[in-house]
Short mmCIF file of C-alpha atoms in Angstrom, two decimals:
data_model
loop_
_atom_site.label_atom_id
_atom_site.label_comp_id
_atom_site.label_asym_id
_atom_site.label_seq_id
_atom_site.Cartn_x
_atom_site.Cartn_y
_atom_site.Cartn_z
CA MET A 1 -4.95 -5.04 38.03
CA LEU A 2 -5.74 -4.11 34.43
CA HIS A 3 -2.48 -5.70 33.26
CA LYS A 4 -3.18 -8.74 35.45
CA ARG A 5 -6.64 -9.19 33.94
CA HIS A 6 -5.24 -8.82 30.43
CA GLY A 7 -2.72 -11.54 31.29
CA GLU A 8 -5.36 -13.85 32.76
CA THR A 9 -7.63 -13.47 29.73
CA ALA A 10 -4.72 -13.95 27.31
CA ALA A 11 -3.70 -17.11 29.22
CA LEU A 12 -7.25 -18.47 28.97
CA LEU A 13 -7.34 -17.74 25.23
CA LEU A 14 -3.94 -19.41 24.74
CA THR A 15 -5.06 -22.46 26.71
CA GLY A 16 -8.24 -22.67 24.65
CA ASP A 17 -6.24 -22.35 21.42
CA LEU A 18 -3.84 -25.14 22.42
CA ILE A 19 -6.70 -27.48 23.38
CA SER A 20 -8.47 -26.67 20.11
CA ILE A 21 -5.29 -27.34 18.11
CA VAL A 22 -4.76 -30.76 19.72
CA ALA A 23 -8.42 -31.67 19.25
CA ALA A 24 -8.33 -30.51 15.61
CA PHE A 25 -5.18 -32.57 14.97
CA PHE A 26 -6.78 -35.83 16.15
CA ALA A 27 -10.09 -34.96 14.48
CA ALA A 28 -8.32 -34.36 11.15
CA TRP A 29 -6.56 -37.74 11.48
CA ALA A 30 -9.87 -39.49 12.17
CA LEU A 31 -11.67 -37.74 9.31
CA ARG A 32 -8.90 -38.47 6.79
CA PHE A 33 -7.68 -41.95 7.68
CA GLU A 34 -10.39 -43.62 9.77
CA ILE A 35 -13.73 -42.22 8.62
CA GLN A 36 -12.12 -41.42 5.23
CA ILE A 37 -14.46 -38.62 4.18
CA ILE A 38 -12.07 -38.41 1.22
CA PRO A 39 -11.74 -41.96 -0.17
CA MET A 40 -8.25 -43.47 -0.03
CA LYS A 41 -6.67 -45.78 -2.59
CA LEU A 42 -3.70 -46.77 -0.42
CA GLN A 43 -3.44 -48.11 3.11
CA ALA A 44 -3.58 -45.56 5.95
CA PRO A 45 -0.10 -44.46 7.08
CA ASP A 46 1.38 -44.96 10.55
CA PHE A 47 0.25 -42.41 13.10
CA GLU A 48 3.68 -41.95 14.74
CA PRO A 49 5.30 -39.77 12.00
CA TYR A 50 2.22 -37.51 12.04
CA LEU A 51 2.38 -37.28 15.82
CA HIS A 52 5.86 -35.77 15.44
CA LEU A 53 4.20 -32.81 13.70
CA LEU A 54 2.13 -31.94 16.76
CA PRO A 55 4.93 -30.16 18.73
CA VAL A 56 5.71 -28.09 15.62
CA VAL A 57 2.05 -27.13 15.29
CA LEU A 58 1.80 -26.25 18.99
CA LEU A 59 4.74 -23.88 18.51
CA VAL A 60 3.88 -22.34 15.13
CA TRP A 61 0.17 -21.67 15.71
CA PRO A 62 0.56 -19.58 18.93
CA VAL A 63 3.52 -17.64 17.49
CA VAL A 64 1.55 -16.72 14.37
CA PHE A 65 -1.51 -15.88 16.48
CA TYR A 66 0.61 -13.64 18.69
CA SER A 67 2.02 -11.85 15.65
CA HIS A 68 -1.57 -11.14 14.53
CA GLY A 69 -2.44 -9.53 17.87
CA LEU A 70 -4.81 -12.32 18.95
CA TYR A 71 -3.45 -12.22 22.50
CA GLN A 72 -3.60 -8.42 22.79
CA VAL A 73 -6.64 -8.60 25.00
CA GLY A 74 -7.09 -4.86 25.54
CA ARG A 75 -7.62 -4.25 21.86
CA SER A 76 -11.28 -3.83 20.94
CA ARG A 77 -12.45 -5.86 17.94
CA SER A 78 -15.81 -7.22 16.87
CA ARG A 79 -16.58 -10.94 16.62
CA VAL A 80 -16.45 -10.74 12.83
CA ASP A 81 -13.04 -9.02 12.93
CA GLU A 82 -11.79 -11.61 15.41
CA ALA A 83 -12.98 -14.49 13.19
CA LEU A 84 -11.35 -12.93 10.12
CA THR A 85 -8.10 -12.41 12.02
CA VAL A 86 -8.14 -16.04 13.15
CA LEU A 87 -8.77 -17.09 9.54
CA LEU A 88 -5.79 -15.09 8.30
CA ALA A 89 -3.57 -16.45 11.08
CA VAL A 90 -4.60 -20.06 10.42
CA LEU A 91 -3.93 -19.65 6.69
CA LEU A 92 -0.43 -18.27 7.36
CA ALA A 93 0.33 -20.97 9.95
CA SER A 94 -0.89 -23.65 7.50
CA VAL A 95 1.42 -22.33 4.78
CA LEU A 96 4.34 -22.50 7.23
CA LEU A 97 3.38 -26.06 8.21
CA LEU A 98 3.10 -27.04 4.54
CA ALA A 99 6.59 -25.64 3.91
CA PHE A 100 7.91 -27.58 6.90
CA THR A 101 6.42 -30.89 5.75
CA ALA A 102 7.88 -30.36 2.27
CA GLY A 103 11.37 -30.53 3.79
CA TYR A 104 10.73 -32.88 6.72
CA ARG A 105 10.62 -36.45 5.39
CA PRO A 106 11.10 -39.05 8.18
CA THR A 107 11.87 -42.62 7.16
CA MET A 108 9.11 -45.22 7.26
CA ALA A 109 9.26 -47.99 9.84
CA ASP A 110 10.50 -51.29 8.39
CA SER A 111 11.19 -49.59 5.06
CA GLU A 112 13.79 -47.53 3.25
CA GLY A 113 11.16 -45.13 1.94
CA TYR A 114 10.17 -41.73 3.28
CA VAL A 115 6.91 -40.48 4.75
CA THR A 116 4.99 -38.06 2.55
CA PHE A 117 2.46 -36.18 4.61
CA SER A 118 -1.07 -36.12 3.26
CA ARG A 119 -2.08 -32.70 1.86
CA ALA A 120 -5.72 -33.64 2.51
CA PHE A 121 -4.90 -34.21 6.19
CA LEU A 122 -3.19 -30.79 6.43
CA ALA A 123 -6.17 -29.11 4.75
CA LEU A 124 -8.63 -30.84 7.10
CA PHE A 125 -6.52 -29.87 10.10
CA ALA A 126 -6.50 -26.21 9.02
CA ALA A 127 -10.29 -26.22 8.52
CA VAL A 128 -11.11 -27.99 11.79
CA SER A 129 -8.65 -25.89 13.80
CA LEU A 130 -10.16 -22.72 12.34
CA PHE A 131 -13.64 -23.81 13.42
CA LEU A 132 -12.65 -25.03 16.89
CA ILE A 133 -10.39 -22.08 17.74
CA THR A 134 -13.03 -19.55 16.69
CA ALA A 135 -15.78 -21.39 18.60
CA VAL A 136 -13.72 -21.86 21.77
CA ARG A 137 -12.64 -18.21 21.76
CA MET A 138 -16.25 -17.08 21.51
CA VAL A 139 -17.20 -19.41 24.37
CA VAL A 140 -14.31 -18.22 26.60
CA LYS A 141 -15.13 -14.57 26.04
CA GLY A 142 -18.84 -15.22 26.53
CA ILE A 143 -18.23 -16.96 29.86
CA LEU A 144 -15.96 -14.14 31.05
CA ARG A 145 -18.55 -11.53 30.08
CA SER A 146 -21.35 -13.45 31.80
CA ARG A 147 -19.39 -13.97 35.03
CA ARG A 148 -18.33 -10.35 35.30
CA ALA A 149 -21.75 -9.05 34.28
CA ALA A 150 -23.13 -11.10 37.16
CA GLY A 151 -20.77 -9.29 39.52
CA HIS A 152 -18.12 -11.98 39.99
CA GLY A 153 -14.73 -10.35 40.47
CA THR A 154 -16.04 -6.83 39.78
CA GLU A 155 -13.51 -4.03 40.32
CA HIS A 156 -14.86 -0.67 41.50
CA ILE A 157 -13.16 2.33 39.92
CA LEU A 158 -13.13 5.98 41.00
CA VAL A 159 -12.10 8.57 38.39
CA VAL A 160 -10.62 11.78 39.80
CA GLY A 161 -11.27 14.52 37.25
CA ALA A 162 -14.38 14.76 35.09
CA GLY A 163 -12.74 16.72 32.28
CA ASN A 164 -12.08 15.53 28.75
CA LEU A 165 -9.28 13.22 29.89
CA GLY A 166 -11.36 11.66 32.67
CA LYS A 167 -14.32 11.12 30.37
CA GLU A 168 -12.14 9.61 27.67
CA ILE A 169 -10.52 7.16 30.10
CA THR A 170 -13.94 6.22 31.48
CA GLN A 171 -15.26 5.58 27.98
CA LYS A 172 -12.31 3.28 27.23
CA ILE A 173 -12.73 1.42 30.52
CA LEU A 174 -16.43 0.84 29.85
CA ALA A 175 -15.62 -0.42 26.35
CA HIS A 176 -14.12 -3.52 28.01
CA ARG A 177 -16.87 -4.60 30.38
CA GLU A 178 -15.67 -8.18 29.99
CA PHE A 179 -12.88 -7.32 32.46
CA GLY A 180 -15.47 -6.69 35.16
CA PHE A 181 -14.77 -2.99 35.75
CA ARG A 182 -17.46 -0.71 37.17
CA VAL A 183 -16.93 3.04 37.33
CA VAL A 184 -18.44 4.12 40.65
CA GLY A 185 -18.21 7.82 39.86
CA PHE A 186 -16.09 10.95 39.53
CA LEU A 187 -14.57 13.55 41.80
CA ASP A 188 -14.19 17.06 40.38
CA ASP A 189 -13.78 20.57 41.82
CA ASP A 190 -15.82 22.19 39.04
CA PRO A 191 -19.08 23.35 40.69
CA GLY A 192 -20.88 23.11 37.36
CA LYS A 193 -20.42 19.32 37.34
CA GLY A 194 -21.69 18.67 40.87
CA SER A 195 -25.02 17.12 39.91
CA LYS A 196 -24.02 15.67 36.55
CA SER A 197 -23.28 12.15 35.47
CA PHE A 198 -21.12 10.89 32.59
CA TYR A 199 -21.56 7.49 30.91
CA GLY A 200 -23.86 6.44 33.75
CA ALA A 201 -21.37 7.38 36.50
CA PRO A 202 -22.28 10.34 38.76
CA VAL A 203 -20.00 13.09 40.05
CA LEU A 204 -19.80 12.10 43.75
CA GLY A 205 -18.30 15.34 45.00
CA THR A 206 -15.17 17.47 44.99
CA LEU A 207 -11.60 16.42 45.67
CA GLY A 208 -12.19 17.39 49.30
CA ASP A 209 -14.77 14.60 49.59
CA VAL A 210 -12.21 11.82 49.20
CA ASP A 211 -12.61 10.49 52.75
CA LYS A 212 -16.41 10.45 52.46
CA VAL A 213 -16.34 8.63 49.13
CA LEU A 214 -13.85 6.02 50.38
CA GLU A 215 -16.05 5.41 53.42
CA GLU A 216 -19.30 5.04 51.44
CA HIS A 217 -17.97 3.08 48.47
CA ARG A 218 -15.64 0.14 48.06
CA ILE A 219 -12.96 1.53 45.75
CA ASP A 220 -10.48 -0.92 44.22
CA GLN A 221 -8.79 1.37 41.69
CA VAL A 222 -8.38 5.12 41.34
CA PHE A 223 -7.65 6.81 38.01
CA ILE A 224 -6.26 10.31 38.56
CA THR A 225 -6.88 12.35 35.41
CA LEU A 226 -6.16 15.89 36.55
CA PRO A 227 -4.57 18.50 34.25
CA LEU A 228 -0.86 19.28 34.41
CA ASP A 229 -1.41 22.53 36.30
CA ALA A 230 -3.01 20.56 39.18
CA TYR A 231 0.35 19.02 40.07
CA LYS A 232 0.12 19.76 43.82
CA LYS A 233 -3.41 18.37 44.04
CA THR A 234 -2.24 15.22 42.31
CA LEU A 235 0.59 14.73 44.84
CA ARG A 236 -1.80 15.16 47.77
CA LEU A 237 -4.24 12.66 46.27
CA VAL A 238 -1.49 10.10 45.65
CA GLN A 239 -0.41 10.43 49.28
CA ARG A 240 -4.01 10.06 50.49
CA PHE A 241 -4.84 7.00 48.39
CA SER A 242 -1.54 5.35 49.32
CA LEU A 243 -2.96 4.98 52.84
CA GLU A 244 -5.67 2.66 51.47
CA CYS A 245 -5.58 -0.79 49.86
CA THR A 246 -6.32 0.85 46.53
CA GLU A 247 -4.51 0.68 43.21
CA ILE A 248 -3.51 4.15 42.00
CA LYS A 249 -3.36 4.84 38.26
CA LEU A 250 -1.99 8.20 37.16
CA VAL A 251 -3.14 9.25 33.68
CA PRO A 252 -0.88 12.13 32.53
CA ASP A 253 -2.58 14.98 30.71
CA ILE A 254 -0.55 14.51 27.54
CA LEU A 255 -3.19 13.12 25.19
CA GLN A 256 -3.20 16.37 23.23
CA TYR A 257 0.46 15.75 22.47
CA ALA A 258 0.18 12.03 21.77
CA THR A 259 0.05 11.82 18.01
CA LEU A 260 0.31 8.04 17.71
CA ASN A 261 0.03 5.19 20.22
CA ALA A 262 1.73 6.15 23.49
CA ALA A 263 3.84 3.49 25.19
CA MET A 264 5.82 3.27 28.42
CA GLU A 265 9.55 2.64 28.08
CA ASP A 266 12.33 2.14 30.57
CA VAL A 267 15.57 4.15 30.41
CA GLY A 268 17.96 3.02 33.12
CA GLY A 269 15.08 2.45 35.52
CA SER A 270 13.35 5.75 34.77
CA PRO A 271 9.88 5.55 33.19
CA VAL A 272 9.60 7.40 29.87
CA ILE A 273 6.43 7.81 27.81
CA ASN A 274 6.90 7.38 24.07
CA LEU A 275 4.25 9.49 22.33
CA SER A 276 4.97 8.18 18.84
CA GLN A 277 4.83 4.41 19.23
CA VAL A 278 3.72 2.58 16.10
CA PRO A 279 2.26 -0.96 16.02
CA MET A 280 4.49 -2.15 13.15
CA ARG A 281 7.39 -3.42 15.24
CA GLY A 282 8.93 -6.81 16.05
CA TRP A 283 6.87 -9.71 14.77
CA HIS A 284 4.36 -7.34 13.22
CA SER A 285 7.07 -5.67 11.15
CA LEU A 286 8.45 -9.06 10.08
CA ALA A 287 5.00 -10.31 9.07
CA LYS A 288 4.24 -7.17 7.09
CA ARG A 289 7.59 -7.32 5.32
CA GLY A 290 7.03 -10.99 4.48
CA MET A 291 3.64 -10.19 2.98
CA ASP A 292 5.15 -7.31 0.97
CA ILE A 293 7.86 -9.54 -0.52
CA ALA A 294 5.43 -12.36 -1.33
CA ILE A 295 2.88 -10.10 -3.04
CA ALA A 296 5.46 -7.99 -4.91
CA ALA A 297 7.41 -11.02 -6.17
CA ALA A 298 4.25 -12.82 -7.29
CA ALA A 299 2.89 -9.71 -9.02
CA ILE A 300 6.16 -9.09 -10.87
CA LEU A 301 6.20 -12.69 -12.13
CA VAL A 302 2.61 -12.38 -13.35
CA LEU A 303 3.18 -9.00 -15.02
CA LEU A 304 6.58 -9.84 -16.54
CA PRO A 305 5.17 -10.93 -19.94
CA PHE A 306 3.20 -7.67 -20.31
CA LEU A 307 5.98 -5.21 -19.44
CA PRO A 308 7.75 -5.43 -22.84
CA LEU A 309 4.43 -4.59 -24.55
CA MET A 310 3.86 -1.56 -22.31
CA ALA A 311 7.45 -0.44 -22.82
CA ALA A 312 7.08 -0.66 -26.59
CA LEU A 313 3.83 1.36 -26.59
CA ILE A 314 5.34 4.11 -24.42
CA TRP A 315 8.45 4.36 -26.60
CA LEU A 316 6.52 4.34 -29.88
CA GLU A 317 4.37 7.33 -28.86
CA ASP A 318 7.19 9.89 -28.54
CA HIS A 319 10.46 7.89 -28.47
CA GLY A 320 11.05 9.06 -24.89
CA PRO A 321 12.15 7.11 -21.78
CA ILE A 322 9.97 4.21 -20.66
CA PHE A 323 10.39 4.65 -16.93
CA TYR A 324 10.19 7.79 -14.86
CA SER A 325 11.90 8.20 -11.49
CA GLN A 326 11.11 10.89 -8.96
CA GLU A 327 12.40 11.70 -5.47
CA ARG A 328 9.91 10.94 -2.70
CA MET A 329 10.07 10.95 1.09
CA GLY A 330 9.47 7.70 2.96
CA LEU A 331 10.16 6.06 6.32
CA ASP A 332 11.72 8.39 8.92
CA GLY A 333 11.90 11.20 6.37
CA GLN A 334 14.47 9.39 4.20
CA SER A 335 14.36 10.17 0.49
CA PHE A 336 14.24 7.48 -2.18
CA MET A 337 13.61 7.32 -5.92
CA ILE A 338 10.15 6.08 -6.82
CA TRP A 339 9.62 4.35 -10.19
CA LYS A 340 6.70 4.72 -12.55
CA LEU A 341 5.88 4.09 -16.19
CA ARG A 342 6.21 7.48 -17.87
CA THR A 343 2.84 9.14 -18.51
CA MET A 344 3.95 12.77 -19.07
CA ARG A 345 5.76 14.44 -21.91
CA VAL A 346 9.53 14.56 -21.54
CA ASN A 347 10.64 17.47 -19.28
CA ALA A 348 6.99 18.23 -18.42
CA GLU A 349 7.99 20.29 -15.36
CA ALA A 350 10.95 22.08 -16.89
CA SER A 351 9.17 25.46 -16.86
CA THR A 352 6.84 25.01 -13.88
CA GLY A 353 8.81 23.10 -11.27
CA PRO A 354 7.05 20.58 -8.99
CA VAL A 355 3.28 20.95 -9.35
CA TRP A 356 0.27 18.72 -8.72
CA ALA A 357 -1.11 16.68 -11.58
CA VAL A 358 -4.66 17.74 -12.42
CA LYS A 359 -7.57 16.04 -14.15
CA ASP A 360 -7.07 15.91 -17.93
CA ASP A 361 -3.54 17.24 -17.42
CA PRO A 362 -2.32 18.61 -20.79
CA ARG A 363 1.20 17.35 -20.01
CA ARG A 364 0.09 13.73 -20.31
CA THR A 365 0.65 11.64 -23.37
CA ARG A 366 -2.33 9.86 -24.92
CA LEU A 367 -1.21 6.50 -23.54
CA GLY A 368 -0.28 8.20 -20.27
CA SER A 369 -3.89 9.22 -19.65
CA PHE A 370 -4.92 5.58 -19.85
CA LEU A 371 -2.04 4.40 -17.66
CA ARG A 372 -2.85 6.92 -14.92
CA ALA A 373 -6.59 6.30 -15.06
CA THR A 374 -6.00 2.57 -14.51
CA SER A 375 -3.02 3.06 -12.11
CA ILE A 376 -0.93 0.79 -14.35
CA ASP A 377 1.80 3.44 -14.26
CA GLU A 378 2.32 2.62 -10.55
CA LEU A 379 3.26 -1.04 -11.14
CA PRO A 380 7.06 -0.47 -11.33
CA GLN A 381 6.82 0.48 -7.64
CA LEU A 382 6.69 -3.26 -6.97
CA TRP A 383 10.46 -3.01 -7.40
CA ASN A 384 10.54 -0.29 -4.72
CA VAL A 385 8.69 -2.72 -2.46
CA LEU A 386 11.22 -5.50 -3.06
CA GLN A 387 14.05 -3.05 -2.37
CA GLY A 388 12.46 -2.18 0.97
CA ASP A 389 11.83 1.51 0.21
CA MET A 390 8.06 1.01 0.13
CA SER A 391 5.32 -1.31 1.32
CA ILE A 392 2.34 -2.62 -0.61
CA VAL A 393 0.02 -0.76 1.79
CA GLY A 394 0.83 2.51 3.54
CA PRO A 395 0.57 6.29 3.19
CA ARG A 396 1.37 7.46 -0.32
CA PRO A 397 4.81 9.13 -0.49
CA GLU A 398 5.07 12.82 -1.37
CA ARG A 399 7.80 14.83 -3.03
CA PRO A 400 10.21 16.60 -0.63
CA ALA A 401 9.11 20.03 -1.90
CA PHE A 402 5.50 19.31 -0.95
CA VAL A 403 6.51 17.74 2.38
CA HIS A 404 8.45 20.87 3.32
CA GLU A 405 5.37 22.98 2.54
CA PHE A 406 2.77 20.81 4.26
CA LYS A 407 4.66 20.08 7.48
CA HIS A 408 4.48 23.78 8.40
CA LYS A 409 0.78 24.05 7.53
CA ILE A 410 -0.78 20.77 8.67
CA PRO A 411 -0.41 19.52 12.28
CA GLN A 412 0.92 15.95 12.63
CA TYR A 413 1.79 15.79 8.93
CA MET A 414 5.20 14.22 9.57
CA MET A 415 3.65 11.38 11.58
CA ARG A 416 2.83 9.64 8.29
CA HIS A 417 6.58 9.11 7.85
CA ARG A 418 6.72 6.86 10.92
CA VAL A 419 5.92 3.93 8.60
CA LYS A 420 6.94 2.95 5.10
CA ALA A 421 5.14 4.61 2.21
CA GLY A 422 2.77 2.38 0.28
CA MET A 423 1.53 1.73 -3.25
CA THR A 424 -2.03 2.02 -1.95
CA GLY A 425 -3.46 3.17 1.35
CA TRP A 426 -6.47 3.77 3.57
CA ALA A 427 -6.83 7.33 2.26
CA GLN A 428 -6.65 6.29 -1.39
CA VAL A 429 -9.35 3.60 -1.16
CA HIS A 430 -11.65 6.22 0.37
CA GLY A 431 -11.17 8.57 -2.56
CA TRP A 432 -8.48 10.86 -1.14
CA ARG A 433 -5.93 10.50 -3.92
CA GLY A 434 -4.26 12.90 -6.32
CA ASN A 435 -5.16 16.57 -6.04
CA THR A 436 -7.56 16.24 -3.06
CA SER A 437 -7.66 17.50 0.54
CA ILE A 438 -4.30 16.95 2.26
CA LYS A 439 -5.89 17.32 5.70
CA LYS A 440 -8.34 14.51 4.95
CA ARG A 441 -5.53 12.34 3.68
CA ILE A 442 -3.58 12.89 6.91
CA GLN A 443 -6.61 11.91 8.99
CA TYR A 444 -6.94 8.64 7.09
CA ASP A 445 -3.18 7.98 7.13
CA LEU A 446 -3.01 8.44 10.92
CA TYR A 447 -6.02 6.18 11.39
CA TYR A 448 -4.21 3.50 9.38
CA ILE A 449 -1.02 3.83 11.44
CA GLN A 450 -2.85 3.73 14.77
CA ASN A 451 -5.06 0.77 13.82
CA TRP A 452 -2.68 -1.21 11.63
CA SER A 453 -3.02 -4.98 11.35
CA LEU A 454 -2.40 -7.51 8.59
CA LEU A 455 -6.16 -7.88 8.33
CA LEU A 456 -6.49 -4.14 7.66
CA ASP A 457 -3.83 -4.44 4.94
CA VAL A 458 -5.79 -7.28 3.32
CA LYS A 459 -8.98 -5.20 3.53
CA ILE A 460 -7.26 -2.24 1.84
CA LEU A 461 -5.93 -4.48 -0.94
CA TRP A 462 -9.42 -5.85 -1.56
CA MET A 463 -10.88 -2.32 -1.60
CA THR A 464 -8.12 -1.26 -4.01
CA PHE A 465 -8.92 -4.04 -6.47
CA ARG A 466 -12.65 -3.44 -6.13
CA THR A 467 -12.28 0.33 -6.65
CA SER A 468 -9.94 -0.17 -9.64
CA ALA A 469 -12.32 -2.69 -11.22
CA TRP A 470 -15.28 -0.30 -10.80
CA ARG A 471 -13.30 2.64 -12.19
CA ASN A 472 -12.14 0.66 -15.21
CA ALA A 473 -15.67 -0.63 -15.85
CA HIS A 474 -17.01 2.93 -15.90
#
């Protein structure tokens, strides 16, 4: 039922998006060529060539929206986050449409010339579609919330097990009240919980009171959240509930082992739970890689005139190498060579081996102190991004010697290697960079992996620029 409701809500959102797109297309035509809010010097073009763009738009917009998670209904996001995600998706879809119209030039009727699509029309379409899609989505979700809050289509849920797992599942169910779920209560054998209530749902009795509870309450779904050592009790409950017209959901007690997003997979017909699923797969991975290439290539082009100057200054200080390469560990534990502008004296670690850099490190050159303080020394890693060894945003890569040390001391440390290393990351923009708490860094890195989205990447980039600007100003 949960999957069905997700599908129904996603279908409603998709339908609303498609209607909004069509309405925005005709509205943009009217605003540009009939009302002419932007004055025209030439005669309005024929509508037919523009109409040929509509099927392309109706394909591109939903695909881009899907890649941004806008049809992942179960995911909790605020209205502001939703609006920002729609904005980002519309911008990307508009860029793709602009690229398409640059190459698609149909011939004019009764002429040997070609149609050149109006950039003002495309801009108006993007703006109107952004407004309509956001508004319609808010209306659809508001109607669904109102209907289900009024009791229409409410599903009554019984949670078996009032332990940590049962309470966590209940909390997540109640976080999506728009689906019309109501937790009737809990069943638990712990006598200390007999008169308690959690998140507004009372403990209705013990597991032996199943018949009584089913008789007194209309139960549509049962979530069994018993611990692993209650295996026999779980089997008996499954057999009992199978005699009723009730959906049975078994929640395995493996959350303490699930280090990333868990996902169900199929191996030859046998269900398998993947405890290390990451969100950066499929379209998401493609979109992230596209953003990495675009940003890295643009940054390299902008910085190209300044690199010879930086190279000359580094060489003039001590006639040493300009670039410095160092082995780091990245995606899936694979090693790669990271590139930096050299900030330390030549052979700075010859006598000490791998050690952390410290504040006012005596091994730094005079120019190196400035380069590290401003993070300019990290810019050659844009080449690592183009090569595919790194991403613009992600957990900062560590040296293999440190990885070998930390993985035995810090639980879940290796989970950060489930994604590509980044030039900047969620931990770094919150101040956990350099010689700071590794445990804190891991917490922030895992949060980033579990909650990744293109919008979060954009947010981290903005925070990086803002933090760098503040640091340089002070």
